[in-house]
Amino acid sequence: MGTSRRQIIASACAVAFGGSAAAARASDYPGKPIELIVPVAAGGGTDIVGRAFAESAKKYLPQQPMIVVNKPGASGAVGTGELINARPDGYKIGIIICEITIIPNLGITKYTASDLRPIARLNADPSAITVRADAPWQTVEEFIADARKRKDPVTVANAGTGSIWHMAAAAFAEKIGLPVNHVPFLGAAPAVVALLGGHVDSITVSPGEVAQHVAAGKLRTLAVMSDQRVGGLFEKVPTLKERGIDLSVGVWRGLAVPKATPPDIVRTLSEVAAKAADDAVFRDTLAKANLGWAYADTAAFQKVIDRDRAFYAELVPRLDLKK
């Protein structure tokens, strides 16, 4: 047998062996614990969604846990950046939030949603304007009227510069022509703590992130930024549109992986996501936290991402928020 023929056969065997090894690795996935990056501080809505998903996914992963790791900072940019740069082997995945369609327009990051591969949307919630229960405002109209009379702008806490809740407050202020002093925190949870402590006048996080304090009589939600009322604990809370302010702003949270993740692993995670999102463990946890269930598969999720990228690419420059 000639040398060239031996080389051809050896190369063919190597390809076949490599393909078989890759198939074996794929069939064994996951063979160790999976790290789920949550790009915000513990305690907020995104954290609840991430932990609920990790708990529900246990049932659909072969004896491997999904370990939640919080990586807050820069409106999700820190954790999302780590996810983008992670080894694409399916062992480091993450929750992505709608901020990934916002912060590139602020110059906070150079990466965009195109640098990740979306798996599924898991949740969606509107912004809500919430104040302390002992505040003098019973309605959003009273809040606006008082804010207009003040010498200093009202303070509104958010989950960080460029966060969806910052965007909600900025869009609200623009819509009604009201100056606002934005106060950033490392997530919705610390922003809520600041409001409870009387350090800010209001917050614009989701209803679910203030629900327990509203139920306890410590906070009051004046309006939600959605097309329809939220229902449940907030069924009597009007939308801004009902009050003549045409504005809807909200958050979504979903699962994503590094862009180069192999298709077979993406397929496995997509199947797990569909089952885990529909599981009673996940649904019940979201319902108890007053968070909206909003599963969407990869194709539908991509459409949501594309829609919001276009929306914020137009909105952010108009708000003149870029540093």
PDB file of N, CA and C in Angstrom, residues 258-300:
ATOM      1  N   PRO A 258     -23.830  30.535  24.466  1.00  0.00           N
ATOM      2  CA  PRO A 258     -22.831  31.114  23.562  1.00  0.00           C
ATOM      3  C   PRO A 258     -23.159  30.765  22.107  1.00  0.00           C
ATOM      4  N   LYS A 259     -22.865  31.650  21.202  1.00  0.00           N
ATOM      5  CA  LYS A 259     -23.314  31.501  19.816  1.00  0.00           C
ATOM      6  C   LYS A 259     -22.787  30.240  19.140  1.00  0.00           C
ATOM      7  N   ALA A 260     -21.576  29.805  19.483  1.00  0.00           N
ATOM      8  CA  ALA A 260     -20.975  28.647  18.816  1.00  0.00           C
ATOM      9  C   ALA A 260     -21.371  27.312  19.439  1.00  0.00           C
ATOM     10  N   THR A 261     -22.325  27.308  20.340  1.00  0.00           N
ATOM     11  CA  THR A 261     -22.770  26.055  20.968  1.00  0.00           C
ATOM     12  C   THR A 261     -23.277  25.090  19.892  1.00  0.00           C
ATOM     13  N   PRO A 262     -22.829  23.838  19.916  1.00  0.00           N
ATOM     14  CA  PRO A 262     -23.226  22.866  18.894  1.00  0.00           C
ATOM     15  C   PRO A 262     -24.740  22.679  18.809  1.00  0.00           C
ATOM     16  N   PRO A 263     -25.255  22.461  17.590  1.00  0.00           N
ATOM     17  CA  PRO A 263     -26.702  22.322  17.376  1.00  0.00           C
ATOM     18  C   PRO A 263     -27.356  21.239  18.223  1.00  0.00           C
ATOM     19  N   ASP A 264     -26.647  20.113  18.450  1.00  0.00           N
ATOM     20  CA  ASP A 264     -27.265  19.036  19.223  1.00  0.00           C
ATOM     21  C   ASP A 264     -27.472  19.447  20.685  1.00  0.00           C
ATOM     22  N   ILE A 265     -26.543  20.219  21.214  1.00  0.00           N
ATOM     23  CA  ILE A 265     -26.694  20.695  22.592  1.00  0.00           C
ATOM     24  C   ILE A 265     -27.785  21.761  22.653  1.00  0.00           C
ATOM     25  N   VAL A 266     -27.833  22.609  21.641  1.00  0.00           N
ATOM     26  CA  VAL A 266     -28.900  23.613  21.558  1.00  0.00           C
ATOM     27  C   VAL A 266     -30.255  22.924  21.516  1.00  0.00           C
ATOM     28  N   ARG A 267     -30.331  21.856  20.747  1.00  0.00           N
ATOM     29  CA  ARG A 267     -31.584  21.113  20.621  1.00  0.00           C
ATOM     30  C   ARG A 267     -31.991  20.505  21.963  1.00  0.00           C
ATOM     31  N   THR A 268     -31.021  19.941  22.666  1.00  0.00           N
ATOM     32  CA  THR A 268     -31.306  19.352  23.977  1.00  0.00           C
ATOM     33  C   THR A 268     -31.822  20.416  24.948  1.00  0.00           C
ATOM     34  N   LEU A 269     -31.146  21.555  24.991  1.00  0.00           N
ATOM     35  CA  LEU A 269     -31.549  22.628  25.898  1.00  0.00           C
ATOM     36  C   LEU A 269     -32.909  23.206  25.503  1.00  0.00           C
ATOM     37  N   SER A 270     -33.192  23.255  24.212  1.00  0.00           N
ATOM     38  CA  SER A 270     -34.493  23.749  23.754  1.00  0.00           C
ATOM     39  C   SER A 270     -35.610  22.827  24.222  1.00  0.00           C
ATOM     40  N   GLU A 271     -35.360  21.529  24.145  1.00  0.00           N
ATOM     41  CA  GLU A 271     -36.356  20.554  24.609  1.00  0.00           C
ATOM     42  C   GLU A 271     -36.558  20.649  26.113  1.00  0.00           C
ATOM     43  N   VAL A 272     -35.457  20.807  26.845  1.00  0.00           N
ATOM     44  CA  VAL A 272     -35.537  20.957  28.302  1.00  0.00           C
ATOM     45  C   VAL A 272     -36.289  22.238  28.664  1.00  0.00           C
ATOM     46  N   ALA A 273     -35.992  23.318  27.945  1.00  0.00           N
ATOM     47  CA  ALA A 273     -36.634  24.606  28.231  1.00  0.00           C
ATOM     48  C   ALA A 273     -38.141  24.530  28.020  1.00  0.00           C
ATOM     49  N   ALA A 274     -38.565  23.886  26.946  1.00  0.00           N
ATOM     50  CA  ALA A 274     -39.996  23.775  26.661  1.00  0.00           C
ATOM     51  C   ALA A 274     -40.713  22.996  27.762  1.00  0.00           C
ATOM     52  N   LYS A 275     -40.103  21.911  28.203  1.00  0.00           N
ATOM     53  CA  LYS A 275     -40.718  21.085  29.241  1.00  0.00           C
ATOM     54  C   LYS A 275     -40.672  21.760  30.605  1.00  0.00           C
ATOM     55  N   ALA A 276     -39.516  22.341  30.932  1.00  0.00           N
ATOM     56  CA  ALA A 276     -39.361  22.973  32.243  1.00  0.00           C
ATOM     57  C   ALA A 276     -40.258  24.198  32.376  1.00  0.00           C
ATOM     58  N   ALA A 277     -40.404  24.970  31.298  1.00  0.00           N
ATOM     59  CA  ALA A 277     -41.240  26.169  31.343  1.00  0.00           C
ATOM     60  C   ALA A 277     -42.709  25.822  31.508  1.00  0.00           C
ATOM     61  N   ASP A 278     -43.108  24.660  31.014  1.00  0.00           N
ATOM     62  CA  ASP A 278     -44.511  24.252  31.103  1.00  0.00           C
ATOM     63  C   ASP A 278     -44.796  23.459  32.375  1.00  0.00           C
ATOM     64  N   ASP A 279     -43.750  23.173  33.134  1.00  0.00           N
ATOM     65  CA  ASP A 279     -43.909  22.370  34.343  1.00  0.00           C
ATOM     66  C   ASP A 279     -44.599  23.188  35.440  1.00  0.00           C
ATOM     67  N   ALA A 280     -45.382  22.497  36.273  1.00  0.00           N
ATOM     68  CA  ALA A 280     -46.114  23.162  37.353  1.00  0.00           C
ATOM     69  C   ALA A 280     -45.171  23.856  38.336  1.00  0.00           C
ATOM     70  N   VAL A 281     -43.979  23.291  38.548  1.00  0.00           N
ATOM     71  CA  VAL A 281     -43.015  23.905  39.471  1.00  0.00           C
ATOM     72  C   VAL A 281     -42.670  25.316  39.003  1.00  0.00           C
ATOM     73  N   PHE A 282     -42.390  25.458  37.719  1.00  0.00           N
ATOM     74  CA  PHE A 282     -42.023  26.759  37.166  1.00  0.00           C
ATOM     75  C   PHE A 282     -43.222  27.701  37.135  1.00  0.00           C
ATOM     76  N   ARG A 283     -44.327  27.224  36.616  1.00  0.00           N
ATOM     77  CA  ARG A 283     -45.525  28.063  36.501  1.00  0.00           C
ATOM     78  C   ARG A 283     -46.004  28.550  37.865  1.00  0.00           C
ATOM     79  N   ASP A 284     -46.031  27.656  38.834  1.00  0.00           N
ATOM     80  CA  ASP A 284     -46.519  28.019  40.168  1.00  0.00           C
ATOM     81  C   ASP A 284     -45.607  29.036  40.844  1.00  0.00           C
ATOM     82  N   THR A 285     -44.295  28.868  40.666  1.00  0.00           N
ATOM     83  CA  THR A 285     -43.355  29.810  41.269  1.00  0.00           C
ATOM     84  C   THR A 285     -43.552  31.205  40.698  1.00  0.00           C
ATOM     85  N   LEU A 286     -43.711  31.304  39.390  1.00  0.00           N
ATOM     86  CA  LEU A 286     -43.941  32.597  38.767  1.00  0.00           C
ATOM     87  C   LEU A 286     -45.265  33.201  39.226  1.00  0.00           C
ATOM     88  N   ALA A 287     -46.295  32.377  39.299  1.00  0.00           N
ATOM     89  CA  ALA A 287     -47.612  32.870  39.709  1.00  0.00           C
ATOM     90  C   ALA A 287     -47.581  33.409  41.144  1.00  0.00           C
ATOM     91  N   LYS A 288     -46.906  32.679  42.032  1.00  0.00           N
ATOM     92  CA  LYS A 288     -46.816  33.119  43.427  1.00  0.00           C
ATOM     93  C   LYS A 288     -46.031  34.415  43.560  1.00  0.00           C
ATOM     94  N   ALA A 289     -45.099  34.644  42.648  1.00  0.00           N
ATOM     95  CA  ALA A 289     -44.283  35.860  42.681  1.00  0.00           C
ATOM     96  C   ALA A 289     -44.890  36.980  41.833  1.00  0.00           C
ATOM     97  N   ASN A 290     -46.092  36.736  41.298  1.00  0.00           N
ATOM     98  CA  ASN A 290     -46.761  37.710  40.431  1.00  0.00           C
ATOM     99  C   ASN A 290     -45.914  38.071  39.215  1.00  0.00           C
ATOM    100  N   LEU A 291     -45.224  37.079  38.666  1.00  0.00           N
ATOM    101  CA  LEU A 291     -44.435  37.242  37.452  1.00  0.00           C
ATOM    102  C   LEU A 291     -45.162  36.565  36.292  1.00  0.00           C
ATOM    103  N   GLY A 292     -45.114  37.165  35.126  1.00  0.00           N
ATOM    104  CA  GLY A 292     -45.874  36.658  33.996  1.00  0.00           C
ATOM    105  C   GLY A 292     -45.209  35.505  33.259  1.00  0.00           C
ATOM    106  N   TRP A 293     -45.938  34.405  33.083  1.00  0.00           N
ATOM    107  CA  TRP A 293     -45.450  33.272  32.285  1.00  0.00           C
ATOM    108  C   TRP A 293     -45.595  33.654  30.821  1.00  0.00           C
ATOM    109  N   ALA A 294     -44.530  33.519  30.042  1.00  0.00           N
ATOM    110  CA  ALA A 294     -44.577  33.944  28.639  1.00  0.00           C
ATOM    111  C   ALA A 294     -43.599  33.127  27.802  1.00  0.00           C
ATOM    112  N   TYR A 295     -43.737  31.800  27.836  1.00  0.00           N
ATOM    113  CA  TYR A 295     -42.827  30.945  27.056  1.00  0.00           C
ATOM    114  C   TYR A 295     -42.957  31.224  25.564  1.00  0.00           C
ATOM    115  N   ALA A 296     -41.815  31.280  24.898  1.00  0.00           N
ATOM    116  CA  ALA A 296     -41.771  31.382  23.435  1.00  0.00           C
ATOM    117  C   ALA A 296     -40.576  30.574  22.957  1.00  0.00           C
ATOM    118  N   ASP A 297     -40.759  29.786  21.915  1.00  0.00           N
ATOM    119  CA  ASP A 297     -39.657  28.971  21.420  1.00  0.00           C
ATOM    120  C   ASP A 297     -38.610  29.857  20.732  1.00  0.00           C
ATOM    121  N   THR A 298     -37.554  29.232  20.228  1.00  0.00           N
ATOM    122  CA  THR A 298     -36.428  29.984  19.687  1.00  0.00           C
ATOM    123  C   THR A 298     -36.833  30.978  18.603  1.00  0.00           C
ATOM    124  N   ALA A 299     -37.632  30.523  17.652  1.00  0.00           N
ATOM    125  CA  ALA A 299     -38.018  31.396  16.534  1.00  0.00           C
ATOM    126  C   ALA A 299     -38.847  32.576  17.013  1.00  0.00           C
ATOM    127  N   ALA A 300     -39.821  32.307  17.875  1.00  0.00           N
ATOM    128  CA  ALA A 300     -40.677  33.376  18.384  1.00  0.00           C
ATOM    129  C   ALA A 300     -39.883  34.338  19.271  1.00  0.00           C
TER     130      ALA A 300
END
